[in-house]
């Protein structure tokens, strides 16, 4: 297999602004070599067995030497790997990509450049600041403030609008240089830090007072806009979205949280992810391997989760097979999400129970279950047994095989825990009973180590939202209550339930 290196722009520190091309490449990457200033959620898009290498590349902090990064790219490409080199923003805008391209060319390695949304353009827009205006700004220029002594400040002072990246550490020098070349101290300036995510901050001022306004603040990463267009700052449309000003804690498997996060962000929410599940291969492939070899003996394949779909087809691929191996097998799935993941493999389910829950699968099964041979790839331990009991009760022969394991992370996410303790979470969402159990366990462990508080005190003013009845039952058992339950037991249904509860009237 021929190796390939993809030099990919990750855009802002927010997965919502990733390009579709980048998303596709990440989902098929065998090696990921990434910089520090990317949204950590992007790491969840790669396959579970992808090698991930953090090379740093953040101003003022230790980073991997460029020669080492070049060697990683070349070596893994020559091994035949699909390598994604993930850079913040756009790879050709201050991305220092030239040494990497030159190393790849010298080694005769295939490579492709994939654009990303640069913060130079996106940060002003997301802050409501136009870079051009027919009166105030007929042109703008983008520059780096990393080495201000190398720039022509006399020429820059004549440009309508300046967009400066990597200028937080040299802000005082930049201001002095512009004033020395005739720019008035009343010239407007905006500084945007952590553009596009829940940490975003915007400071507005002039060349004369901005240093006082950001005194003691670390301005990395930040985008600086200087010019009269700053006075045109528009109101952010997101302030009118239903979940604006709501901070939502998402408790799902890290590998699955990104889609739900995006749905919530599209409604204006600030989302904090707390991985409460770890999805890994089963302790043994023996059962699933044996079933795959005998696929022709089964009448039905039942898939009750996206994880079951992904691990089943990855194992199918391991044996050189694809969806055609299921040509004589009917497929039943539980839930829209499971059906959607199945369609990624070119298949449509033959049956989806109407209520999107496993309990209704038997009740509404489209055929007599008597003497049906059913393959059921599932979680290795901890899953509900009711489905197998009911199928067997009606005469089906069910072969259960372990397709994956789901466990509890060893420690609670630091950012999530800090926000929980400080009362900065408005809503917690649960999409399965397992996430409720693991959330309870992680919080109890943290409380024993760090706090005299009880879990009830931490959750007292937080809304608890559940995806459906079974998850709600576990919420009542562990957390004592449920405030919102989805009518349709899907992620989209859970978002809809939140919108109805918090919808603002314009």
PDB file of N, CA, C and O in Angstrom, residues 26 37 140 144 160 181 253 308 320 328 337 353 374 426 436 440:
ATOM      1  N   UNK A  26      -9.380  12.509   8.772  1.00  0.00           N
ATOM      2  CA  UNK A  26      -9.150  12.120  10.166  1.00  0.00           C
ATOM      3  C   UNK A  26      -9.801  10.774  10.473  1.00  0.00           C
ATOM      4  O   UNK A  26      -9.238   9.950  11.194  1.00  0.00           O
ATOM      5  N   UNK A  37      -2.408  23.661  19.398  1.00  0.00           N
ATOM      6  CA  UNK A  37      -3.569  24.552  19.312  1.00  0.00           C
ATOM      7  C   UNK A  37      -4.653  24.008  18.396  1.00  0.00           C
ATOM      8  O   UNK A  37      -5.047  24.627  17.411  1.00  0.00           O
ATOM      9  N   UNK A 140      -7.060  45.146   3.883  1.00  0.00           N
ATOM     10  CA  UNK A 140      -6.486  44.725   5.162  1.00  0.00           C
ATOM     11  C   UNK A 140      -5.285  43.844   4.880  1.00  0.00           C
ATOM     12  O   UNK A 140      -5.137  43.292   3.779  1.00  0.00           O
ATOM     13  N   UNK A 144       2.279  38.525  11.198  1.00  0.00           N
ATOM     14  CA  UNK A 144       2.612  37.913  12.473  1.00  0.00           C
ATOM     15  C   UNK A 144       3.398  38.905  13.322  1.00  0.00           C
ATOM     16  O   UNK A 144       4.297  39.595  12.828  1.00  0.00           O
ATOM     17  N   UNK A 160      -5.394  50.328   5.995  1.00  0.00           N
ATOM     18  CA  UNK A 160      -6.640  50.599   6.725  1.00  0.00           C
ATOM     19  C   UNK A 160      -6.827  49.698   7.937  1.00  0.00           C
ATOM     20  O   UNK A 160      -7.188  50.160   9.020  1.00  0.00           O
ATOM     21  N   UNK A 181       5.064  55.732  13.930  1.00  0.00           N
ATOM     22  CA  UNK A 181       4.867  55.992  12.498  1.00  0.00           C
ATOM     23  C   UNK A 181       3.605  56.793  12.221  1.00  0.00           C
ATOM     24  O   UNK A 181       3.127  56.861  11.088  1.00  0.00           O
ATOM     25  N   UNK A 253     -19.132   8.605  25.507  1.00  0.00           N
ATOM     26  CA  UNK A 253     -17.810   8.098  25.158  1.00  0.00           C
ATOM     27  C   UNK A 253     -17.072   9.165  24.371  1.00  0.00           C
ATOM     28  O   UNK A 253     -17.660   9.826  23.515  1.00  0.00           O
ATOM     29  N   UNK A 308     -21.353  -1.181  18.036  1.00  0.00           N
ATOM     30  CA  UNK A 308     -21.471  -2.536  17.500  1.00  0.00           C
ATOM     31  C   UNK A 308     -21.256  -2.544  15.991  1.00  0.00           C
ATOM     32  O   UNK A 308     -20.587  -3.424  15.445  1.00  0.00           O
ATOM     33  N   UNK A 320     -10.797  -9.310   5.171  1.00  0.00           N
ATOM     34  CA  UNK A 320     -10.882  -9.049   3.746  1.00  0.00           C
ATOM     35  C   UNK A 320     -12.285  -9.090   3.192  1.00  0.00           C
ATOM     36  O   UNK A 320     -12.478  -9.257   1.983  1.00  0.00           O
ATOM     37  N   UNK A 328     -27.048 -12.240   2.163  1.00  0.00           N
ATOM     38  CA  UNK A 328     -28.137 -13.171   2.469  1.00  0.00           C
ATOM     39  C   UNK A 328     -28.631 -13.021   3.911  1.00  0.00           C
ATOM     40  O   UNK A 328     -29.440 -13.833   4.376  1.00  0.00           O
ATOM     41  N   UNK A 337     -29.254   6.695  14.957  1.00  0.00           N
ATOM     42  CA  UNK A 337     -27.803   6.826  14.916  1.00  0.00           C
ATOM     43  C   UNK A 337     -27.162   5.541  14.425  1.00  0.00           C
ATOM     44  O   UNK A 337     -26.261   5.554  13.575  1.00  0.00           O
ATOM     45  N   UNK A 353     -37.006  -0.806  14.984  1.00  0.00           N
ATOM     46  CA  UNK A 353     -38.191  -0.731  15.842  1.00  0.00           C
ATOM     47  C   UNK A 353     -38.649   0.714  15.994  1.00  0.00           C
ATOM     48  O   UNK A 353     -37.825   1.638  16.017  1.00  0.00           O
ATOM     49  N   UNK A 374     -29.975 -15.830  14.842  1.00  0.00           N
ATOM     50  CA  UNK A 374     -29.701 -14.395  14.980  1.00  0.00           C
ATOM     51  C   UNK A 374     -28.305 -14.176  15.552  1.00  0.00           C
ATOM     52  O   UNK A 374     -27.942 -14.759  16.592  1.00  0.00           O
ATOM     53  N   UNK A 426     -24.760  24.369  33.684  1.00  0.00           N
ATOM     54  CA  UNK A 426     -26.210  24.550  33.769  1.00  0.00           C
ATOM     55  C   UNK A 426     -26.976  23.248  33.561  1.00  0.00           C
ATOM     56  O   UNK A 426     -28.014  23.019  34.182  1.00  0.00           O
ATOM     57  N   UNK A 436     -24.522   7.356  33.079  1.00  0.00           N
ATOM     58  CA  UNK A 436     -24.984   7.791  34.404  1.00  0.00           C
ATOM     59  C   UNK A 436     -24.179   7.084  35.496  1.00  0.00           C
ATOM     60  O   UNK A 436     -23.679   7.716  36.435  1.00  0.00           O
ATOM     61  N   UNK A 440     -21.535   8.977  38.030  1.00  0.00           N
ATOM     62  CA  UNK A 440     -21.700   8.878  39.484  1.00  0.00           C
ATOM     63  C   UNK A 440     -20.413   8.360  40.127  1.00  0.00           C
ATOM     64  O   UNK A 440     -19.936   8.906  41.135  1.00  0.00           O
TER      65      UNK A 440
END
